[in-house]
Amino acid sequence: MDQDRGYCPSRRGVLAGGIAAAGVAHAPLTAQEAALPPTQPTTVPVTLKVNGRTNRLDLDTRTTLLDALREHWHLTGTKKGCDHGQCGACTVLVDGRRINSCLTLAVMHDGDAITTVEGLGTPDKLHPMQAAFVKHDGYQCGYCTPGQICSAVAVLGEIKAGIPSHVSAELDGDYQPSAAEIRERMSGNICRCGAYSNIVDAMLDVAGAKA
Amino acid sequence: MIPFTYTRATTPAEAARAAIATPGARFIAGGTNLLDLMKLQIETPRHLIDVNALKLDTIAPTADGGLRIGALVRNTDLAADKRVRRDYAVLSRALLAGASGQLRNKATTAGNLLQRTRCPYFYDTNMACNKRKPGSGCAAIGGFNRNLAVLGTSDQCIATHPSDMAVAMRALDAGVETVKADGTTRTIPIADFHRLPGTTPERDTNLEAGELITAVTLPRPLGGTHIYQKVRDRASYAFAVVSVAAVIQPDGRGKLAFGGLSHKPWRVEPAEALMPQGPHATAAAVLAGARTTPQNAFKLPLVERTLDLVMTQAKGAKA
């Protein structure tokens, strides 16, 4: 898929190159590791089923699932926030479970089915959670929104599946999608605009509609 | 990240052999901690051995009435397992108090034990850190150390172990099953699994080179009231400042392990005999030998107060 894009220097590409170069300068190696000969970049074939479409790409082993989706599949709905698993902007569903796509390698997901925000709904036919975010104004700048929506869809599934949370009063309970449960379960998705209360409203709306 | 080669292991013994045979090799399972550190070039493996296909992802009863938890069981699945929720609630509660939903879906049982400290100086490659770069010094001693260790520290390192799960496993007297490169297996009591920093803070555990964790075993259920009380700087998704894992029997006796205090889950078995005397006497025995800094001395009274809360909750649960 890369080939059809050709050479097109983008702001994103220039920034990424600058950051990568800056990262090398102060990289310390332990004496033992420094003594090892450097490993050459290694490319491996990776097959992913993304939003129902299967593609094979040849990727550097270092490519995270997030970078594979954005830079190789050109599905830029999934966002890179912190790139360290702290903000949740990169949340996608892998075989139905939400994960941070920045903290996993694409090669580790060979054969897996990935759902990104683009796979949940379309502009003409929004997923109920996408529609609820619009209805309740569950965002301001929108950068964290794809991760919030993927996480929100998975959270309601986890509650339905009977997975307890830190705020669940009983470990063997029948969990309800309350505001307290939603806040705790969504704590891995940060919104710097502070749209949290509207996100909770959107999720409660969807949960109620389903009930 | 520096470049690395990548293979998938098909058996535990093969994985352990490959780890010995390949210079600079590391196992990868969930990857949530390793990849974080690789991006910062704190970890710089030349080769990754993906162990996700080893089929170590089941939880099964043991012959003596306990549970064997496969090394690759994800934190979410372990916390939600009906047997763990019923018989080892302190473990479910500890897991649910840690990380985020996304991370718990990926992080594994073995990887959780092996996660590295979140000491800010370990993470900052411009700073001295004996754990990251042996012999470079410790910038945490005399630095910003509010959340660092008060027990079992050395002049070379005051890092804490960040796991909640491991604290509950310490209270439950878990065992860590491994396979070595030569194919031999052993069970390491959780008490002997993590190390104190001493003069070798770069070593977090007593695993040998190439040794792979295959399972964690839990002894038969203890009964009693199970509580995991975590005190942290925000209500969710933060590491412990202080945590207490407790299994308390109706007579007020029980087992106590503490997180956020040391390089390993902290437990002082003789202190547990003092539990009927209350939190003050018990905490004093747990905290004997503590070495604090002006910034983290607050952890000592916080341990007693958290223990007080736990003991009060246990009495309430019994009533």
Coordinates of C-alpha atoms in Angstrom, one line a residue:
Chain A
M1 CA 0.0 0.0 0.0
D2 CA 3.0 2.3 0.6
Q3 CA 3.9 2.3 -3.1
D4 CA 0.8 4.1 -4.2
R5 CA 1.6 7.1 -2.0
G6 CA 4.8 8.0 -3.7
Y7 CA 7.2 10.5 -2.3
C8 CA 5.3 13.2 -0.6
P9 CA 7.1 15.0 2.3
S10 CA 4.4 15.8 4.8
R11 CA 4.6 17.9 8.0
R12 CA 4.0 14.6 9.9
G13 CA 6.9 12.9 8.1
V14 CA 9.3 15.8 8.7
L15 CA 8.4 16.0 12.4
A16 CA 8.7 12.2 12.8
G17 CA 12.2 12.3 11.2
G18 CA 13.3 15.1 13.5
I19 CA 12.1 13.4 16.6
A20 CA 13.7 10.1 15.6
A21 CA 17.1 11.8 15.0
A22 CA 16.8 13.7 18.3
G23 CA 16.2 10.4 20.2
V24 CA 19.5 8.9 19.2
A25 CA 21.8 11.6 20.7
H26 CA 21.5 10.7 24.4
A27 CA 20.8 7.0 24.0
P28 CA 22.9 5.1 26.6
L29 CA 23.7 1.5 26.2
T30 CA 24.9 -0.8 29.0
A31 CA 28.5 -1.9 28.6
Q32 CA 27.4 -5.4 27.8
E33 CA 24.9 -4.3 25.2
A34 CA 27.3 -1.8 23.7
A35 CA 29.8 -4.6 23.1
L36 CA 27.3 -6.4 20.8
P37 CA 27.5 -5.7 17.1
P38 CA 24.6 -3.5 16.0
T39 CA 21.6 -5.3 14.5
Q40 CA 20.6 -4.2 11.0
P41 CA 17.0 -3.1 10.5
T42 CA 14.9 -6.2 9.8
T43 CA 11.8 -6.4 7.7
V44 CA 9.1 -9.0 8.1
P45 CA 5.9 -9.8 6.3
V46 CA 2.8 -9.0 8.5
T47 CA -0.8 -9.8 7.6
L48 CA -3.5 -7.9 9.4
K49 CA -7.3 -7.8 8.9
V50 CA -8.1 -4.2 9.6
N51 CA -11.8 -3.2 9.6
G52 CA -12.6 -6.4 7.6
R53 CA -10.0 -5.9 4.9
T54 CA -6.9 -8.1 4.9
N55 CA -3.6 -6.8 3.7
R56 CA 0.0 -7.9 3.8
L57 CA 2.8 -5.5 4.4
D58 CA 6.5 -5.8 4.8
L59 CA 7.3 -3.9 8.0
D60 CA 10.4 -3.1 10.1
T61 CA 10.2 -5.3 13.2
R62 CA 10.1 -2.0 15.3
T63 CA 6.8 -0.9 13.8
T64 CA 4.2 -0.5 16.4
L65 CA 0.6 -1.5 15.6
L66 CA -0.2 2.2 15.8
D67 CA 2.4 3.2 13.3
A68 CA 1.4 0.3 11.0
L69 CA -2.2 1.6 11.0
R70 CA -1.4 5.2 10.5
E71 CA 1.7 5.3 8.3
H72 CA 1.2 2.1 6.3
W73 CA -2.5 1.5 6.1
H74 CA -3.1 5.3 6.1
L75 CA -5.9 4.9 8.6
T76 CA -5.2 8.1 10.5
G77 CA -8.3 8.0 12.7
T78 CA -6.3 6.2 15.4
K79 CA -4.2 8.9 17.1
K80 CA -0.7 9.1 18.5
G81 CA -0.8 11.0 21.8
C82 CA 1.9 10.1 24.3
D83 CA 3.1 6.9 22.4
H84 CA 3.7 5.3 25.9
G85 CA 0.4 3.8 26.9
Q86 CA -0.5 6.7 29.2
C87 CA -3.2 8.6 27.2
G88 CA -5.3 6.1 25.4
A89 CA -5.6 8.1 22.1
C90 CA -4.3 5.0 20.2
T91 CA -6.9 2.6 21.6
V92 CA -8.1 0.1 19.0
L93 CA -9.9 -3.2 19.3
V94 CA -7.9 -6.4 18.6
D95 CA -10.1 -9.5 18.3
G96 CA -12.7 -7.4 20.2
R97 CA -10.5 -6.3 23.1
R98 CA -9.3 -2.8 23.6
I99 CA -5.6 -2.2 23.7
N100 CA -3.1 0.6 23.4
S101 CA -1.9 0.1 19.8
C102 CA 1.3 2.2 20.6
L103 CA 2.5 -0.5 23.1
T104 CA 2.4 -3.5 20.8
L105 CA 4.4 -4.5 17.7
A106 CA 2.5 -5.0 14.4
V107 CA 4.5 -8.2 13.9
M108 CA 3.0 -9.6 17.1
H109 CA -0.5 -9.3 15.6
D110 CA 0.1 -11.3 12.4
G111 CA -3.3 -12.7 11.5
D112 CA -5.3 -10.7 14.0
A113 CA -8.5 -8.8 13.3
I114 CA -8.2 -5.1 14.2
T115 CA -11.1 -2.6 14.5
T116 CA -10.2 1.1 14.4
V117 CA -12.6 4.0 14.7
E118 CA -13.0 3.9 10.9
G119 CA -14.3 0.4 11.2
L120 CA -17.0 1.1 13.8
G121 CA -19.2 3.3 11.6
T122 CA -19.2 5.5 8.6
P123 CA -20.1 9.2 8.2
D124 CA -23.4 8.1 6.7
K125 CA -24.1 5.3 9.2
L126 CA -22.5 6.2 12.5
H127 CA -22.0 3.6 15.3
P128 CA -24.4 4.3 18.1
M129 CA -21.4 5.4 20.3
Q130 CA -20.2 7.8 17.6
A131 CA -23.7 9.3 17.3
A132 CA -24.0 9.6 21.1
F133 CA -20.6 11.5 21.2
V134 CA -22.0 13.9 18.6
K135 CA -25.3 14.3 20.4
H136 CA -23.8 14.9 23.9
D137 CA -20.8 17.0 22.6
G138 CA -18.4 14.4 24.0
Y139 CA -15.3 16.2 22.8
Q140 CA -13.8 19.6 22.1
C141 CA -10.7 19.4 19.9
G142 CA -11.4 15.8 19.0
Y143 CA -7.9 14.4 19.1
C144 CA -8.6 11.9 21.9
T145 CA -12.1 11.1 20.5
P146 CA -11.3 8.0 18.3
G147 CA -9.5 6.4 21.3
Q148 CA -12.4 7.4 23.6
I149 CA -15.0 5.9 21.3
C150 CA -13.1 2.6 20.8
S151 CA -12.6 2.4 24.5
A152 CA -16.2 3.3 25.3
V153 CA -17.5 0.6 23.0
A154 CA -15.3 -2.0 24.7
V155 CA -16.1 -0.8 28.2
L156 CA -19.9 -1.4 27.7
G157 CA -18.9 -4.9 26.4
E158 CA -16.7 -5.6 29.4
I159 CA -19.6 -4.5 31.8
K160 CA -22.0 -6.8 29.9
A161 CA -19.5 -9.6 30.1
G162 CA -19.4 -9.4 33.9
I163 CA -15.8 -8.2 34.2
P164 CA -15.5 -6.4 37.5
S165 CA -13.7 -3.0 38.1
H166 CA -11.9 -1.3 40.9
V167 CA -15.1 0.5 42.0
S168 CA -17.4 -2.6 41.8
A169 CA -18.8 -3.1 45.3
E170 CA -18.9 -6.9 44.8
L171 CA -16.6 -9.1 42.8
D172 CA -19.4 -11.5 42.0
G173 CA -22.0 -8.8 41.1
D174 CA -24.1 -8.1 38.1
Y175 CA -22.4 -4.9 36.9
Q176 CA -24.4 -1.9 35.7
P177 CA -23.1 0.9 33.5
S178 CA -23.2 3.5 36.2
A179 CA -21.4 6.8 36.0
A180 CA -18.9 5.6 38.6
E181 CA -18.2 2.4 36.7
I182 CA -17.7 4.3 33.5
R183 CA -15.4 6.8 35.0
E184 CA -13.2 4.1 36.5
R185 CA -13.1 2.0 33.4
M186 CA -12.4 4.9 31.1
S187 CA -9.4 6.2 33.3
G188 CA -6.9 5.0 30.6
N189 CA -8.3 7.6 28.2
I190 CA -7.2 11.2 28.9
C191 CA -9.0 14.2 27.5
R192 CA -7.1 17.4 27.9
C193 CA -10.1 19.5 26.9
G194 CA -12.0 18.0 29.8
A195 CA -15.0 16.6 28.0
Y196 CA -15.3 13.8 30.5
S197 CA -18.8 14.6 31.8
N198 CA -20.2 14.6 28.3
I199 CA -18.4 11.4 27.5
V200 CA -20.0 9.7 30.5
D201 CA -23.4 11.1 29.3
A202 CA -22.9 9.7 25.8
M203 CA -21.9 6.3 27.2
L204 CA -24.9 6.2 29.6
D205 CA -27.1 7.1 26.7
V206 CA -25.9 4.2 24.6
A207 CA -26.0 1.8 27.5
G208 CA -29.6 2.8 28.3
A209 CA -30.6 2.4 24.6
K210 CA -29.2 -1.1 24.6
A211 CA -30.8 -2.1 27.9
Chain B
M1 CA 14.1 1.7 19.3
I2 CA 17.3 0.2 18.0
P3 CA 16.9 -2.5 15.4
F4 CA 16.2 -6.0 16.5
T5 CA 15.4 -9.4 15.0
Y6 CA 12.3 -11.2 16.0
T7 CA 11.2 -14.9 16.3
R8 CA 8.2 -16.7 17.7
A9 CA 8.9 -19.5 20.2
T10 CA 6.7 -22.7 20.1
T11 CA 7.7 -24.3 23.4
P12 CA 8.9 -22.9 26.7
A13 CA 12.1 -24.9 26.7
E14 CA 12.9 -23.8 23.1
A15 CA 12.3 -20.2 24.2
A16 CA 14.7 -20.5 27.1
R17 CA 17.3 -22.1 24.9
A18 CA 17.0 -19.4 22.3
A19 CA 17.4 -16.7 24.9
I20 CA 20.7 -18.1 26.0
A21 CA 21.9 -18.8 22.4
T22 CA 21.1 -15.3 21.1
P23 CA 23.1 -12.4 22.5
G24 CA 21.0 -9.5 23.6
A25 CA 17.8 -11.5 23.5
R26 CA 14.7 -10.7 25.5
F27 CA 11.3 -12.4 25.8
I28 CA 8.2 -10.4 24.8
A29 CA 4.7 -11.2 25.9
G30 CA 2.3 -8.3 26.5
G31 CA 5.0 -5.8 25.7
T32 CA 3.4 -3.0 27.6
N33 CA 6.4 -2.3 29.8
L34 CA 9.2 -3.6 27.5
L35 CA 8.2 -1.6 24.5
D36 CA 7.7 1.6 26.6
L37 CA 11.3 1.1 27.8
M38 CA 12.6 0.2 24.3
K39 CA 11.3 3.5 22.9
L40 CA 13.3 5.4 25.4
Q41 CA 16.3 3.1 24.8
I42 CA 16.4 2.1 28.4
E43 CA 16.0 -1.5 27.2
T44 CA 18.0 -2.2 24.1
P45 CA 17.4 -5.8 23.1
R46 CA 19.0 -7.0 19.8
H47 CA 16.5 -9.9 19.5
L48 CA 13.0 -10.4 20.7
I49 CA 11.5 -13.9 21.4
D50 CA 7.8 -13.7 21.2
V51 CA 6.4 -16.1 23.7
N52 CA 2.7 -15.4 23.1
A53 CA 2.2 -18.7 21.2
L54 CA 3.3 -20.9 24.1
K55 CA -0.2 -21.8 25.2
L56 CA 0.5 -20.8 28.8
D57 CA -2.8 -18.9 28.9
T58 CA -5.0 -21.1 31.1
I59 CA -5.9 -21.3 34.8
A60 CA -6.2 -24.8 36.2
P61 CA -6.7 -26.4 39.6
T62 CA -3.6 -27.9 41.2
A63 CA -3.5 -31.4 42.9
D64 CA -3.3 -29.8 46.3
G65 CA -6.4 -27.6 45.9
G66 CA -4.8 -24.4 44.6
L67 CA -4.6 -22.8 41.2
R68 CA -2.0 -22.8 38.5
I69 CA -2.1 -19.5 36.5
G70 CA -0.4 -19.7 33.1
A71 CA 2.4 -17.1 32.6
L72 CA 0.5 -15.6 29.6
V73 CA -2.9 -15.2 31.4
R74 CA -3.8 -11.5 30.8
N75 CA -4.4 -9.4 33.9
T76 CA -8.0 -8.8 32.9
D77 CA -8.7 -12.5 32.6
L78 CA -7.0 -13.3 35.9
A79 CA -8.9 -10.6 37.7
A80 CA -12.2 -11.8 36.2
D81 CA -11.7 -15.6 36.7
K82 CA -14.5 -16.9 38.8
R83 CA -12.3 -19.0 41.0
V84 CA -9.9 -16.1 41.7
R85 CA -12.8 -13.8 42.5
R86 CA -14.3 -16.3 44.9
D87 CA -11.1 -17.8 46.6
Y88 CA -8.4 -15.2 46.1
A89 CA -10.3 -11.9 46.0
V90 CA -7.2 -10.0 47.2
L91 CA -5.6 -10.9 43.9
S92 CA -8.6 -9.8 41.8
R93 CA -8.7 -6.5 43.7
A94 CA -5.0 -5.8 43.3
L95 CA -5.1 -6.4 39.6
L96 CA -8.2 -4.2 39.2
A97 CA -6.4 -1.4 41.2
G98 CA -3.5 -1.4 38.7
A99 CA -3.0 0.2 35.3
S100 CA -5.9 0.9 32.8
G101 CA -8.4 -1.4 31.1
Q102 CA -6.4 -1.3 27.9
L103 CA -3.2 -2.3 29.7
R104 CA -4.8 -5.0 31.7
N105 CA -6.1 -6.6 28.5
K106 CA -2.5 -6.9 27.2
A107 CA -0.3 -7.3 30.3
T108 CA 0.5 -10.9 31.4
T109 CA 0.9 -12.6 34.7
A110 CA 4.6 -13.2 34.2
G111 CA 5.2 -9.8 32.7
N112 CA 3.5 -8.1 35.6
L113 CA 6.0 -9.7 38.0
L114 CA 8.9 -8.7 35.7
Q115 CA 7.9 -5.0 35.2
R116 CA 10.6 -2.6 36.0
T117 CA 10.6 0.3 38.5
R118 CA 8.9 3.6 37.6
C119 CA 11.6 5.6 39.5
P120 CA 11.8 8.8 37.5
Y121 CA 15.6 8.6 37.4
F122 CA 15.5 5.1 35.9
Y123 CA 13.3 6.6 33.1
D124 CA 15.4 9.7 32.5
T125 CA 18.4 8.6 30.5
N126 CA 20.2 11.9 31.2
M127 CA 20.3 11.1 34.9
A128 CA 22.5 8.8 36.9
C129 CA 20.9 5.4 37.7
N130 CA 22.6 2.3 39.0
K131 CA 19.7 0.1 37.9
R132 CA 19.8 1.4 34.3
K133 CA 23.6 1.9 34.1
P134 CA 25.5 0.1 36.9
G135 CA 28.1 2.3 38.5
S136 CA 26.6 5.6 37.3
G137 CA 25.3 6.5 40.7
C138 CA 21.8 7.2 42.0
A139 CA 20.2 10.5 41.3
A140 CA 17.1 9.6 43.3
I141 CA 19.0 9.6 46.6
G142 CA 18.9 13.4 47.3
G143 CA 16.6 14.0 44.3
F144 CA 12.9 13.9 43.9
N145 CA 12.1 10.8 45.9
R146 CA 8.7 11.3 47.4
N147 CA 7.4 8.1 46.0
L148 CA 10.5 5.9 46.4
A149 CA 11.4 3.1 48.8
V150 CA 11.7 3.3 52.6
L151 CA 12.5 -0.4 53.3
G152 CA 15.3 -2.7 52.1
T153 CA 17.1 0.2 50.3
S154 CA 20.8 0.4 49.7
D155 CA 23.2 3.3 49.1
Q156 CA 23.0 2.5 45.4
C157 CA 19.2 2.3 44.8
I158 CA 15.9 3.4 46.4
A159 CA 13.6 2.2 43.6
T160 CA 10.3 0.6 44.4
H161 CA 8.7 -2.4 42.6
P162 CA 5.5 -1.0 40.9
S163 CA 3.3 -4.1 40.8
D164 CA 0.0 -4.4 42.7
M165 CA -0.5 -8.0 41.6
A166 CA 2.8 -9.1 43.1
V167 CA 1.9 -7.7 46.5
A168 CA -1.3 -9.8 46.6
M169 CA 0.7 -12.8 45.5
R170 CA 3.2 -12.2 48.3
A171 CA 0.3 -12.3 50.8
L172 CA -1.0 -15.5 49.2
D173 CA 2.5 -17.2 49.3
A174 CA 2.4 -17.8 45.5
G175 CA 5.1 -19.8 43.7
V176 CA 6.8 -18.9 40.4
E177 CA 7.3 -21.9 38.1
T178 CA 10.1 -21.6 35.5
V179 CA 12.0 -23.5 32.9
K180 CA 15.7 -22.9 32.3
A181 CA 17.7 -23.1 29.1
D182 CA 18.9 -26.7 30.0
G183 CA 15.2 -27.8 30.2
T184 CA 15.1 -28.1 34.1
T185 CA 12.2 -26.6 35.9
R186 CA 11.9 -25.1 39.4
T187 CA 9.4 -23.3 41.6
I188 CA 10.7 -20.1 43.2
P189 CA 8.7 -19.0 46.3
I190 CA 7.4 -15.4 45.6
A191 CA 9.3 -14.3 48.7
D192 CA 12.6 -15.2 47.0
F193 CA 11.6 -14.1 43.5
H194 CA 12.3 -10.4 43.7
R195 CA 15.6 -9.0 45.1
L196 CA 16.6 -6.1 47.3
P197 CA 18.9 -3.7 45.4
G198 CA 22.1 -4.2 47.5
T199 CA 25.1 -3.6 45.3
T200 CA 23.4 -5.0 42.2
P201 CA 20.3 -2.9 41.7
E202 CA 20.4 -3.8 37.9
R203 CA 19.0 -7.2 38.9
D204 CA 15.3 -7.1 39.8
T205 CA 14.8 -10.8 40.3
N206 CA 16.6 -14.1 41.0
L207 CA 15.8 -15.5 37.6
E208 CA 18.9 -16.9 35.8
A209 CA 19.8 -15.8 32.2
G210 CA 17.3 -17.3 29.8
E211 CA 15.0 -18.6 32.6
L212 CA 11.4 -18.3 31.5
I213 CA 8.4 -18.1 33.8
T214 CA 5.8 -20.6 32.8
A215 CA 3.2 -20.3 35.6
V216 CA 2.3 -18.8 39.0
T217 CA 0.8 -21.2 41.6
L218 CA -1.4 -20.3 44.4
P219 CA -1.8 -22.6 47.5
R220 CA -5.2 -23.8 48.5
P221 CA -7.6 -21.0 49.5
L222 CA -7.1 -19.4 52.9
G223 CA -10.7 -18.2 53.5
G224 CA -11.0 -15.1 55.6
T225 CA -11.6 -11.5 54.4
H226 CA -9.6 -10.4 51.4
I227 CA -8.7 -6.7 51.0
Y228 CA -6.4 -4.8 48.8
Q229 CA -6.2 -1.1 49.8
K230 CA -4.2 1.1 47.5
V231 CA -3.3 4.7 48.3
R232 CA -2.3 6.8 45.3
D233 CA -2.1 10.3 44.1
R234 CA -5.3 10.1 42.0
A235 CA -8.4 7.8 42.2
S236 CA -7.5 5.6 39.2
Y237 CA -4.6 4.7 36.9
A238 CA -1.7 5.6 39.2
F239 CA 1.0 3.6 40.9
A240 CA 0.7 3.0 44.6
V241 CA 2.2 5.4 47.2
V242 CA 1.4 2.7 49.8
S243 CA -0.7 -0.4 49.4
V244 CA -1.8 -3.2 51.7
A245 CA -2.8 -6.7 50.6
A246 CA -4.5 -8.5 53.5
V247 CA -6.2 -11.8 54.1
I248 CA -7.6 -11.5 57.6
Q249 CA -9.3 -14.4 59.6
P250 CA -12.3 -13.9 61.9
D251 CA -9.9 -14.1 65.0
G252 CA -8.1 -11.0 63.6
R253 CA -5.0 -12.9 62.5
G254 CA -3.9 -13.0 58.9
K255 CA -1.4 -12.3 56.2
L256 CA -0.2 -8.8 55.2
A257 CA 2.0 -7.7 52.3
F258 CA 2.8 -4.1 51.4
G259 CA 3.4 -2.3 48.1
G260 CA 5.1 1.1 47.4
L261 CA 7.6 0.6 50.1
S262 CA 10.5 -1.4 48.7
H263 CA 12.3 -3.0 45.8
K264 CA 10.0 -6.0 46.3
P265 CA 6.6 -6.7 47.8
W266 CA 7.3 -6.2 51.6
R267 CA 6.2 -8.7 54.1
V268 CA 7.3 -9.3 57.7
E269 CA 5.7 -12.6 58.9
P270 CA 6.5 -12.1 62.6
A271 CA 4.6 -8.8 62.5
E272 CA 1.4 -10.7 61.6
A273 CA 1.4 -12.3 65.1
L274 CA 0.9 -8.7 66.4
M275 CA -2.3 -8.1 64.4
P276 CA -4.6 -8.7 67.3
Q277 CA -2.8 -5.8 69.1
G278 CA -3.9 -3.5 66.3
P279 CA -2.4 -1.4 63.5
H280 CA 0.1 0.6 65.6
A281 CA 2.0 -2.4 66.9
T282 CA 1.7 -4.3 63.6
A283 CA 2.9 -1.4 61.5
A284 CA 5.8 -0.7 63.9
A285 CA 7.1 -4.3 63.3
V286 CA 6.5 -4.1 59.6
L287 CA 8.4 -0.8 59.3
A288 CA 11.4 -1.8 61.5
G289 CA 14.6 -0.6 60.0
A290 CA 13.0 1.9 57.6
R291 CA 15.2 4.5 56.1
T292 CA 13.4 7.6 55.0
T293 CA 14.1 10.9 53.2
P294 CA 12.4 14.2 54.2
Q295 CA 10.2 13.7 51.1
N296 CA 9.0 10.1 51.7
A297 CA 9.0 9.9 55.5
F298 CA 5.2 10.4 55.3
K299 CA 4.9 6.9 54.1
L300 CA 5.5 5.5 57.6
P301 CA 2.4 7.0 59.2
L302 CA 0.5 6.3 56.0
V303 CA 1.2 2.6 56.3
E304 CA -0.2 2.5 59.8
R305 CA -3.3 4.5 58.8
T306 CA -3.9 2.3 55.7
L307 CA -3.5 -0.8 57.9
D308 CA -5.9 0.7 60.4
L309 CA -8.5 1.1 57.6
V310 CA -7.9 -2.5 56.4
M311 CA -8.3 -3.9 59.8
T312 CA -11.5 -1.9 60.4
Q313 CA -12.9 -3.1 57.1
A314 CA -12.1 -6.7 58.0
K315 CA -13.9 -6.3 61.3
G316 CA -16.9 -4.8 59.5
A317 CA -16.9 -7.7 56.9
K318 CA -16.9 -10.2 59.8
A319 CA -19.8 -8.6 61.6

